[in-house]
Short mmCIF file of C-alpha atoms and ligand atoms in Angstrom, two decimals:
data_model
loop_
_atom_site.label_atom_id
_atom_site.label_comp_id
_atom_site.label_asym_id
_atom_site.label_seq_id
_atom_site.Cartn_x
_atom_site.Cartn_y
_atom_site.Cartn_z
CA MET A 1 -117.53 -23.14 -58.17
CA ALA A 2 -115.80 -21.54 -61.10
CA VAL A 3 -112.49 -23.37 -60.80
CA ASP A 4 -112.66 -26.63 -58.87
CA VAL A 5 -109.03 -27.36 -57.95
CA LEU A 6 -110.04 -30.35 -55.85
CA SER A 7 -111.34 -32.19 -58.93
CA MET A 8 -108.28 -31.53 -61.09
CA ASP A 9 -105.49 -33.98 -61.72
CA ARG A 10 -101.86 -32.91 -61.63
CA THR A 11 -101.67 -32.06 -65.33
CA ALA A 12 -104.80 -29.91 -65.13
CA LEU A 13 -103.35 -28.03 -62.16
CA GLU A 14 -100.08 -27.50 -64.04
CA HIS A 15 -102.06 -25.98 -66.92
CA LEU A 16 -104.03 -23.81 -64.52
CA MET A 17 -100.80 -22.41 -63.09
CA GLU A 18 -99.37 -21.80 -66.57
CA GLU A 19 -102.52 -19.99 -67.61
CA GLY A 20 -102.07 -17.81 -64.53
CA GLY A 21 -98.52 -16.93 -65.64
CA LEU A 22 -96.90 -19.19 -63.06
CA PRO A 23 -94.37 -22.00 -63.49
CA ARG A 24 -95.80 -25.51 -63.99
CA TYR A 25 -94.20 -26.82 -60.81
CA ARG A 26 -96.64 -24.75 -58.77
CA GLY A 27 -99.33 -27.13 -60.05
CA ARG A 28 -97.31 -30.10 -58.89
CA GLN A 29 -96.87 -28.50 -55.47
CA LEU A 30 -100.59 -27.80 -55.20
CA PHE A 31 -101.53 -31.39 -56.14
CA HIS A 32 -99.12 -32.70 -53.53
CA ALA A 33 -100.49 -30.31 -50.89
CA LEU A 34 -104.10 -31.31 -51.66
CA TRP A 35 -103.67 -35.08 -51.54
CA LYS A 36 -100.47 -35.89 -49.66
CA THR A 37 -100.21 -33.15 -47.03
CA ARG A 38 -103.99 -32.67 -47.17
CA VAL A 39 -103.86 -28.96 -46.32
CA ALA A 40 -107.13 -27.47 -45.06
CA SER A 41 -106.54 -24.18 -46.88
CA TYR A 42 -103.94 -22.30 -48.91
CA ASP A 43 -102.70 -20.75 -45.63
CA ALA A 44 -101.08 -24.09 -44.83
CA LEU A 45 -99.27 -24.29 -48.18
CA SER A 46 -96.02 -23.13 -46.63
CA VAL A 47 -93.84 -23.76 -49.70
CA TRP A 48 -95.76 -20.99 -51.47
CA PRO A 49 -95.02 -17.31 -50.86
CA ALA A 50 -97.77 -15.43 -49.00
CA THR A 51 -98.65 -13.35 -52.07
CA LEU A 52 -99.35 -16.49 -54.11
CA ARG A 53 -101.37 -18.01 -51.29
CA SER A 54 -103.70 -15.05 -51.10
CA ARG A 55 -103.98 -14.80 -54.88
CA ALA A 56 -104.88 -18.51 -55.04
CA ALA A 57 -107.54 -18.16 -52.32
CA ALA A 58 -109.17 -15.37 -54.34
CA GLU A 59 -108.91 -16.97 -57.80
CA TRP A 60 -109.19 -20.70 -57.17
CA PRO A 61 -111.21 -21.21 -53.97
CA LEU A 62 -110.25 -24.35 -52.11
CA VAL A 63 -113.22 -25.83 -50.27
CA ARG A 64 -112.63 -29.25 -48.79
CA VAL A 65 -115.34 -31.50 -47.40
CA VAL A 66 -115.68 -31.01 -43.64
CA PRO A 67 -116.88 -33.32 -40.87
CA VAL A 68 -119.89 -31.64 -39.25
CA GLU A 69 -120.91 -34.55 -37.03
CA ARG A 70 -119.17 -37.73 -35.90
CA GLN A 71 -120.75 -40.76 -34.28
CA GLN A 72 -118.98 -43.89 -33.12
CA ALA A 73 -120.52 -47.34 -32.62
CA ARG A 74 -119.33 -49.82 -29.99
CA ASP A 75 -117.78 -51.98 -32.74
CA GLY A 76 -115.49 -49.06 -33.70
CA THR A 77 -117.42 -48.07 -36.84
CA GLU A 78 -117.59 -44.31 -37.22
CA LYS A 79 -120.22 -42.45 -39.23
CA ILE A 80 -119.33 -38.95 -40.33
CA VAL A 81 -121.79 -36.39 -41.64
CA VAL A 82 -119.86 -34.45 -44.23
CA GLY A 83 -120.62 -30.83 -45.18
CA LEU A 84 -120.17 -29.73 -48.78
CA PHE A 85 -119.41 -26.26 -50.15
CA ASP A 86 -123.06 -25.43 -50.85
CA GLY A 87 -124.41 -26.52 -47.46
CA GLU A 88 -125.52 -29.97 -48.67
CA ARG A 89 -124.53 -32.93 -46.55
CA VAL A 90 -123.79 -36.58 -47.20
CA GLU A 91 -122.54 -39.39 -44.98
CA MET A 92 -119.39 -41.49 -45.02
CA VAL A 93 -118.36 -44.39 -42.78
CA LEU A 94 -115.04 -45.69 -41.43
CA LEU A 95 -115.16 -49.44 -40.84
CA PRO A 96 -112.71 -51.65 -38.95
CA HIS A 97 -111.91 -55.06 -40.51
CA ARG A 98 -109.34 -57.78 -39.93
CA PHE A 99 -107.32 -56.42 -42.88
CA GLY A 100 -107.45 -52.84 -41.55
CA TRP A 101 -109.81 -49.93 -42.17
CA SER A 102 -112.08 -49.29 -45.09
CA VAL A 103 -113.92 -46.10 -45.88
CA CYS A 104 -117.37 -46.09 -47.46
CA VAL A 105 -118.04 -42.88 -49.38
CA SER A 106 -121.00 -41.20 -51.07
CA THR A 107 -121.14 -40.23 -54.74
CA GLN A 108 -124.36 -38.18 -54.89
CA VAL A 109 -126.53 -36.05 -52.63
CA GLY A 110 -129.40 -38.54 -52.42
CA CYS A 111 -130.16 -41.12 -55.09
CA ALA A 112 -132.55 -41.13 -58.04
CA ILE A 113 -132.76 -44.91 -58.41
CA GLY A 114 -135.30 -45.40 -55.62
CA CYS A 115 -134.88 -49.06 -54.66
CA HIS A 116 -137.77 -50.21 -52.49
CA PHE A 117 -135.60 -51.11 -49.49
CA CYS A 118 -133.04 -48.32 -49.16
CA ALA A 119 -133.04 -45.13 -47.09
CA SER A 120 -130.67 -43.29 -49.44
CA GLY A 121 -133.20 -43.10 -52.26
CA LEU A 122 -136.16 -41.90 -50.19
CA ALA A 123 -135.70 -38.19 -50.84
CA GLY A 124 -134.52 -38.43 -54.46
CA LYS A 125 -131.32 -36.90 -55.78
CA THR A 126 -130.27 -33.26 -55.42
CA ARG A 127 -126.96 -33.33 -57.28
CA ASN A 128 -123.87 -35.30 -58.17
CA LEU A 129 -120.74 -34.97 -56.07
CA SER A 130 -117.69 -33.71 -57.92
CA ALA A 131 -114.65 -35.94 -58.38
CA GLY A 132 -112.91 -33.85 -55.73
CA GLU A 133 -115.76 -34.23 -53.23
CA ILE A 134 -115.74 -38.00 -53.72
CA ALA A 135 -111.96 -38.39 -53.35
CA ASP A 136 -111.85 -35.84 -50.53
CA GLN A 137 -114.01 -38.08 -48.34
CA VAL A 138 -111.19 -40.63 -48.61
CA ALA A 139 -108.63 -37.92 -47.80
CA LEU A 140 -110.73 -36.98 -44.77
CA GLY A 141 -110.81 -40.66 -43.79
CA GLU A 142 -107.00 -40.74 -43.98
CA THR A 143 -106.76 -37.66 -41.76
CA LEU A 144 -109.18 -39.04 -39.16
CA LEU A 145 -107.55 -42.48 -39.15
CA ALA A 146 -104.08 -40.95 -38.85
CA GLU A 147 -105.25 -39.66 -35.44
CA ARG A 148 -105.49 -43.34 -34.39
CA GLY A 149 -102.22 -44.31 -36.10
CA GLU A 150 -104.18 -46.09 -38.84
CA ARG A 151 -104.70 -45.62 -42.56
CA VAL A 152 -107.23 -46.33 -45.28
CA ARG A 153 -106.73 -49.79 -46.84
CA ARG A 154 -109.83 -50.01 -49.00
CA VAL A 155 -112.48 -47.72 -50.37
CA ASP A 156 -116.07 -48.67 -51.16
CA LEU A 157 -118.22 -46.38 -53.31
CA MET A 158 -121.18 -47.73 -51.40
CA GLY A 159 -122.48 -44.75 -49.47
CA ILE A 160 -125.28 -42.50 -50.68
CA GLY A 161 -125.92 -42.41 -54.43
CA GLU A 162 -125.49 -44.51 -57.54
CA PRO A 163 -121.85 -44.13 -58.64
CA LEU A 164 -122.56 -44.98 -62.28
CA ASP A 165 -125.35 -42.36 -62.43
CA ASN A 166 -122.49 -39.91 -61.71
CA TYR A 167 -120.15 -41.55 -64.18
CA ALA A 168 -117.72 -38.69 -64.86
CA GLY A 169 -117.39 -37.71 -61.19
CA THR A 170 -116.91 -41.32 -60.14
CA VAL A 171 -114.26 -42.18 -62.73
CA ALA A 172 -112.27 -38.98 -62.14
CA GLY A 173 -112.62 -39.48 -58.37
CA LEU A 174 -111.25 -43.03 -58.67
CA ARG A 175 -108.28 -41.69 -60.66
CA LEU A 176 -107.50 -39.20 -57.85
CA MET A 177 -107.67 -42.03 -55.32
CA HIS A 178 -105.39 -44.19 -57.44
CA ASP A 179 -102.84 -41.60 -58.65
CA PRO A 180 -99.53 -42.32 -56.89
CA ASP A 181 -99.14 -38.55 -56.40
CA GLY A 182 -102.78 -38.41 -55.22
CA LEU A 183 -104.07 -40.81 -52.57
CA GLY A 184 -102.00 -43.68 -53.97
CA LEU A 185 -104.46 -46.56 -53.48
CA SER A 186 -104.36 -49.61 -55.72
CA TYR A 187 -107.36 -50.03 -58.05
CA ARG A 188 -107.90 -53.49 -56.68
CA HIS A 189 -108.57 -51.95 -53.29
CA LEU A 190 -111.30 -49.70 -54.68
CA THR A 191 -114.85 -51.07 -55.06
CA VAL A 192 -117.65 -49.51 -57.08
CA SER A 193 -121.09 -50.70 -56.06
CA THR A 194 -123.87 -50.33 -58.61
CA SER A 195 -127.56 -51.09 -58.91
CA GLY A 196 -126.71 -52.44 -62.38
CA LEU A 197 -126.63 -49.71 -65.05
CA ALA A 198 -125.52 -52.12 -67.78
CA PRO A 199 -124.27 -49.66 -70.46
CA ARG A 200 -122.17 -47.82 -67.86
CA ILE A 201 -120.70 -51.11 -66.66
CA ARG A 202 -119.53 -51.77 -70.23
CA LYS A 203 -118.03 -48.28 -70.39
CA LEU A 204 -116.24 -48.77 -67.07
CA ALA A 205 -114.74 -52.00 -68.42
CA ASP A 206 -112.87 -49.89 -71.01
CA GLU A 207 -111.46 -47.26 -68.62
CA GLY A 208 -108.31 -49.25 -67.84
CA MET A 209 -109.05 -49.08 -64.12
CA PRO A 210 -109.50 -52.62 -62.77
CA VAL A 211 -111.59 -51.71 -59.73
CA THR A 212 -113.73 -54.32 -58.03
CA LEU A 213 -117.31 -54.17 -59.23
CA ALA A 214 -120.05 -54.98 -56.72
CA VAL A 215 -123.51 -55.43 -58.18
CA SER A 216 -126.67 -55.09 -56.12
CA LEU A 217 -128.50 -58.10 -57.47
CA HIS A 218 -130.90 -59.00 -54.64
CA ALA A 219 -132.89 -61.47 -56.75
CA PRO A 220 -132.06 -64.00 -59.48
CA ASN A 221 -135.04 -63.29 -61.77
CA ASP A 222 -136.75 -60.25 -63.24
CA ALA A 223 -140.07 -60.83 -61.45
CA VAL A 224 -138.64 -60.57 -57.92
CA ARG A 225 -135.90 -58.07 -58.80
CA GLY A 226 -138.37 -55.83 -60.60
CA GLU A 227 -140.49 -55.61 -57.44
CA LEU A 228 -137.52 -54.54 -55.35
CA MET A 229 -135.63 -52.40 -57.85
CA PRO A 230 -137.50 -50.30 -60.43
CA VAL A 231 -134.17 -49.95 -62.30
CA ASN A 232 -134.59 -53.58 -63.35
CA ARG A 233 -137.18 -52.46 -65.90
CA ALA A 234 -134.58 -50.41 -67.75
CA TYR A 235 -131.78 -52.96 -67.28
CA PRO A 236 -133.17 -56.47 -66.77
CA ILE A 237 -131.02 -59.33 -65.58
CA ALA A 238 -130.01 -60.82 -68.96
CA PRO A 239 -128.35 -57.66 -70.39
CA LEU A 240 -126.91 -56.93 -66.94
CA MET A 241 -125.22 -60.34 -66.86
CA ASP A 242 -123.83 -59.78 -70.37
CA ALA A 243 -122.33 -56.45 -69.25
CA LEU A 244 -120.79 -58.17 -66.21
CA ALA A 245 -119.30 -60.89 -68.44
CA THR A 246 -117.64 -58.12 -70.45
CA TYR A 247 -116.37 -56.50 -67.25
CA TRP A 248 -114.88 -59.80 -66.14
CA GLU A 249 -113.27 -60.44 -69.55
CA ARG A 250 -111.67 -56.98 -69.76
CA THR A 251 -110.49 -56.54 -66.16
CA ARG A 252 -110.19 -60.12 -64.90
CA ARG A 253 -111.68 -58.84 -61.66
CA ARG A 254 -114.07 -61.29 -60.04
CA ILE A 255 -117.57 -59.81 -59.82
CA THR A 256 -119.08 -59.34 -56.36
CA TYR A 257 -122.83 -59.76 -56.00
CA GLU A 258 -124.66 -58.12 -53.13
CA TYR A 259 -127.75 -60.05 -52.13
CA LEU A 260 -130.00 -58.65 -49.41
CA LEU A 261 -131.99 -61.21 -47.51
CA ILE A 262 -135.53 -60.01 -46.81
CA ASP A 263 -137.84 -62.30 -44.89
CA GLY A 264 -140.28 -64.08 -47.23
CA VAL A 265 -139.45 -61.83 -50.18
CA ASN A 266 -136.21 -63.07 -51.77
CA ASP A 267 -134.81 -65.61 -49.31
CA GLY A 268 -136.50 -68.83 -50.49
CA LEU A 269 -134.28 -71.80 -51.31
CA THR A 270 -135.71 -72.10 -54.84
CA LEU A 271 -134.36 -68.60 -55.42
CA ALA A 272 -131.02 -69.64 -53.93
CA ARG A 273 -130.79 -72.46 -56.49
CA GLU A 274 -131.78 -70.07 -59.28
CA LEU A 275 -129.06 -67.70 -58.07
CA VAL A 276 -126.49 -70.48 -58.33
CA ARG A 277 -127.43 -71.14 -61.97
CA LEU A 278 -127.25 -67.42 -62.76
CA VAL A 279 -123.88 -66.57 -61.24
CA ARG A 280 -122.03 -69.71 -62.37
CA ARG A 281 -121.16 -68.12 -65.71
CA PHE A 282 -117.94 -66.37 -64.60
CA PRO A 283 -115.89 -66.05 -61.39
CA CYS A 284 -117.74 -64.26 -58.62
CA HIS A 285 -118.22 -63.79 -54.93
CA VAL A 286 -121.63 -63.45 -53.27
CA ASN A 287 -122.17 -61.23 -50.23
CA LEU A 288 -125.33 -62.11 -48.36
CA ILE A 289 -126.62 -59.20 -46.28
CA PRO A 290 -129.56 -59.60 -43.90
CA TRP A 291 -131.63 -56.50 -44.71
CA ASN A 292 -130.91 -53.60 -42.38
CA PRO A 293 -134.14 -52.12 -41.05
CA VAL A 294 -135.32 -48.83 -42.53
CA PRO A 295 -138.59 -47.84 -40.85
CA GLU A 296 -140.21 -46.52 -44.04
CA PHE A 297 -140.31 -50.04 -45.55
CA PRO A 298 -142.52 -52.93 -44.39
CA TYR A 299 -139.84 -55.65 -44.40
CA ARG A 300 -138.06 -57.77 -41.83
CA PRO A 301 -134.55 -59.16 -42.17
CA SER A 302 -134.42 -62.90 -42.84
CA PRO A 303 -134.12 -64.90 -39.62
CA PRO A 304 -130.64 -66.40 -38.94
CA ALA A 305 -131.78 -69.97 -39.74
CA GLN A 306 -132.97 -68.88 -43.19
CA VAL A 307 -129.71 -67.00 -43.82
CA THR A 308 -127.80 -70.18 -42.99
CA ALA A 309 -130.02 -72.33 -45.20
CA PHE A 310 -129.66 -69.92 -48.12
CA ARG A 311 -125.92 -69.81 -47.66
CA THR A 312 -125.68 -73.59 -47.54
CA VAL A 313 -127.22 -73.85 -51.02
CA LEU A 314 -124.47 -71.58 -52.37
CA ASP A 315 -121.73 -73.34 -50.40
CA GLU A 316 -122.79 -76.76 -51.64
CA ALA A 317 -122.72 -75.49 -55.22
CA GLY A 318 -119.15 -74.27 -54.67
CA ILE A 319 -120.03 -70.55 -54.98
CA SER A 320 -117.71 -68.32 -52.94
CA CYS A 321 -119.96 -66.66 -50.40
CA THR A 322 -119.91 -64.67 -47.16
CA VAL A 323 -122.61 -63.41 -44.86
CA ARG A 324 -121.74 -59.81 -44.27
CA ARG A 325 -121.19 -58.83 -40.68
CA GLU A 326 -123.10 -55.58 -40.46
CA LEU A 327 -121.08 -52.95 -38.69
CA GLY A 328 -122.48 -49.79 -37.23
CA GLN A 329 -126.20 -50.67 -37.26
CA GLU A 330 -126.88 -48.95 -33.95
CA ILE A 331 -125.82 -45.58 -35.41
CA GLU A 332 -127.58 -46.23 -38.75
CA ALA A 333 -124.23 -46.51 -40.49
CA ALA A 334 -124.88 -49.88 -42.12
CA CYS A 335 -125.62 -50.49 -45.80
CA GLY A 336 -128.80 -48.83 -46.98
CA GLN A 337 -129.26 -46.80 -43.80
CA LEU A 338 -127.36 -43.71 -44.91
CA ARG A 339 -129.38 -40.63 -45.71
CA ARG A 340 -128.59 -37.34 -47.29
CA GLY A 341 -128.34 -34.63 -44.67
CA LEU A 342 -131.66 -32.98 -44.12
CA GLY A 343 -132.19 -29.56 -42.62
CA ALA A 344 -128.80 -28.36 -43.80
CA GLY A 345 -129.98 -24.82 -43.17
CA PRO A 346 -129.30 -21.77 -45.29
CA THR A 347 -126.91 -22.25 -48.16
CA PRO A 348 -123.66 -20.45 -47.46
CA ALA A 349 -122.18 -18.50 -50.34
CA SER A 350 -119.94 -20.51 -52.61
CA GLY A 351 -116.43 -20.79 -51.26
CA GLN A 352 -117.47 -20.74 -47.63
CA GLN A 353 -117.71 -23.49 -45.12
CA PRO A 354 -121.13 -24.80 -44.03
CA SER A 355 -122.75 -22.63 -41.39
CA GLU A 356 -122.13 -25.09 -38.57
CA ARG A 357 -118.82 -24.94 -36.85
CA PRO A 358 -116.86 -27.74 -38.50
CA LEU A 359 -115.08 -30.20 -36.27
CA SER A 360 -111.33 -29.95 -36.41
CA ARG A 361 -110.07 -31.29 -39.71
CA GLY A 362 -106.59 -31.80 -38.34
CA GLY A 363 -103.61 -32.85 -40.40
CA ALA A 364 -103.33 -29.46 -42.08
N1 SAH B 401 -126.21 -47.32 -55.35
C1 SAH B 401 -125.23 -48.32 -55.23
C2 SAH B 401 -124.30 -48.11 -54.07
C3 SAH B 401 -124.91 -47.62 -52.79
S1 SAH B 401 -126.02 -48.73 -51.96
C4 SAH B 401 -125.86 -49.69 -55.19
O1 SAH B 401 -127.09 -49.75 -55.08
O2 SAH B 401 -125.15 -50.67 -55.30
C5 SAH B 401 -124.85 -49.85 -51.20
C6 SAH B 401 -125.41 -51.23 -50.93
O3 SAH B 401 -126.36 -51.20 -49.85
C7 SAH B 401 -126.12 -51.85 -52.11
O4 SAH B 401 -125.73 -53.18 -52.29
C8 SAH B 401 -127.56 -51.77 -51.66
O5 SAH B 401 -128.38 -52.66 -52.33
C9 SAH B 401 -127.43 -52.04 -50.20
N2 SAH B 401 -128.61 -51.71 -49.40
C10 SAH B 401 -129.54 -50.77 -49.64
N3 SAH B 401 -130.47 -50.76 -48.66
C11 SAH B 401 -130.10 -51.71 -47.78
C12 SAH B 401 -130.64 -52.18 -46.53
N4 SAH B 401 -131.72 -51.63 -46.01
N5 SAH B 401 -129.99 -53.18 -45.89
C13 SAH B 401 -128.85 -53.69 -46.40
N6 SAH B 401 -128.29 -53.30 -47.54
C14 SAH B 401 -128.91 -52.32 -48.24
FE1 SF4 B 402 -129.72 -45.79 -54.73
FE2 SF4 B 402 -128.14 -47.93 -54.22
FE3 SF4 B 402 -130.03 -47.14 -52.45
FE4 SF4 B 402 -130.78 -48.23 -54.77
S1 SF4 B 402 -129.60 -49.24 -53.14
S2 SF4 B 402 -131.66 -46.39 -53.82
S3 SF4 B 402 -129.22 -47.43 -56.14
S4 SF4 B 402 -128.22 -45.99 -53.07
#
């Protein structure tokens, strides 16, 4: 796309309007329409005269993400296959919690990191999502939840892709989510999950955006982690922990560790004790997640008794810890089960909707 209005902040839109010989306030109106009213197209921008609406559609195509398939689990979790402007597809998930709804969004089409337990990395990475495509999944979540009288409370960048491998898109997307004139969510309600790209973690610590950082640790030493996550060769545990210490010092946000429990692979109690020694260094929270089955891998989730035993070691050491209740497993909407859309069909020309008839976006 030549001009990507969905990825621009308010100031950039004001400049765009000025460059087009229009008053700056048109940029403000457009930003408001994109993120507060969440218009589906310029046709719905009723404060603009018709001539400006058709000029805008021609010069600055507005292509929002569209839901092409929706699936609901019995626990209320909803998985949405999202169509992008070029026919690619990713997945996002709406999850019900005691505190309200969270939305889990994707940051890339596929993933290049290739962890040996995750469906998202199986087909590699096709491209990064733009800042607008990342934030627009949250806007779509708001629109769909509004139909139930609900709203988005938290956002997890935990869908398909490695957010810090799409650093610019992720950071600009988070700013759109946070901007009070944008989606207006507090940074502390936004979580970035990473496989541990240490230099990018240090960079994020200096962005002045105190988002929660979740780190996919999955093992407390390089031998076991290296088997599960090839990325550990580039960024082993010691430099990763140093980067996390910096993140904690700069943002004062407690680090969250994600720890999958895979039967006989990383769920031994010696490893639990090693984990305690590793994470003691600064305030943290550990999420234990029994591995969600992905048929391409030969593992089994740890049995419940082992999960409890592992958790007890952490509890007794005074480490804050939860066993994650996996929502949406039956529709493959749980962590690590999301896949980039395959068979997306012919690529529609830029500026057009995916070839399938999109479901109603509503809220326009
Ligand atoms: N790339 C980022 C964010 C997306 S993955 C990251 O790796 O952190 C989101 C989370 O799902 C990560 O913690 C990841 O390790 C976890 N995950 C991957 N495969 C899983 C599986 N089969 N079962 C449970 N969690 C899984
Ligand atoms: Fe990519 Fe995260 Fe899956 Fe690893 S766990 S392959 S980094 S999406």
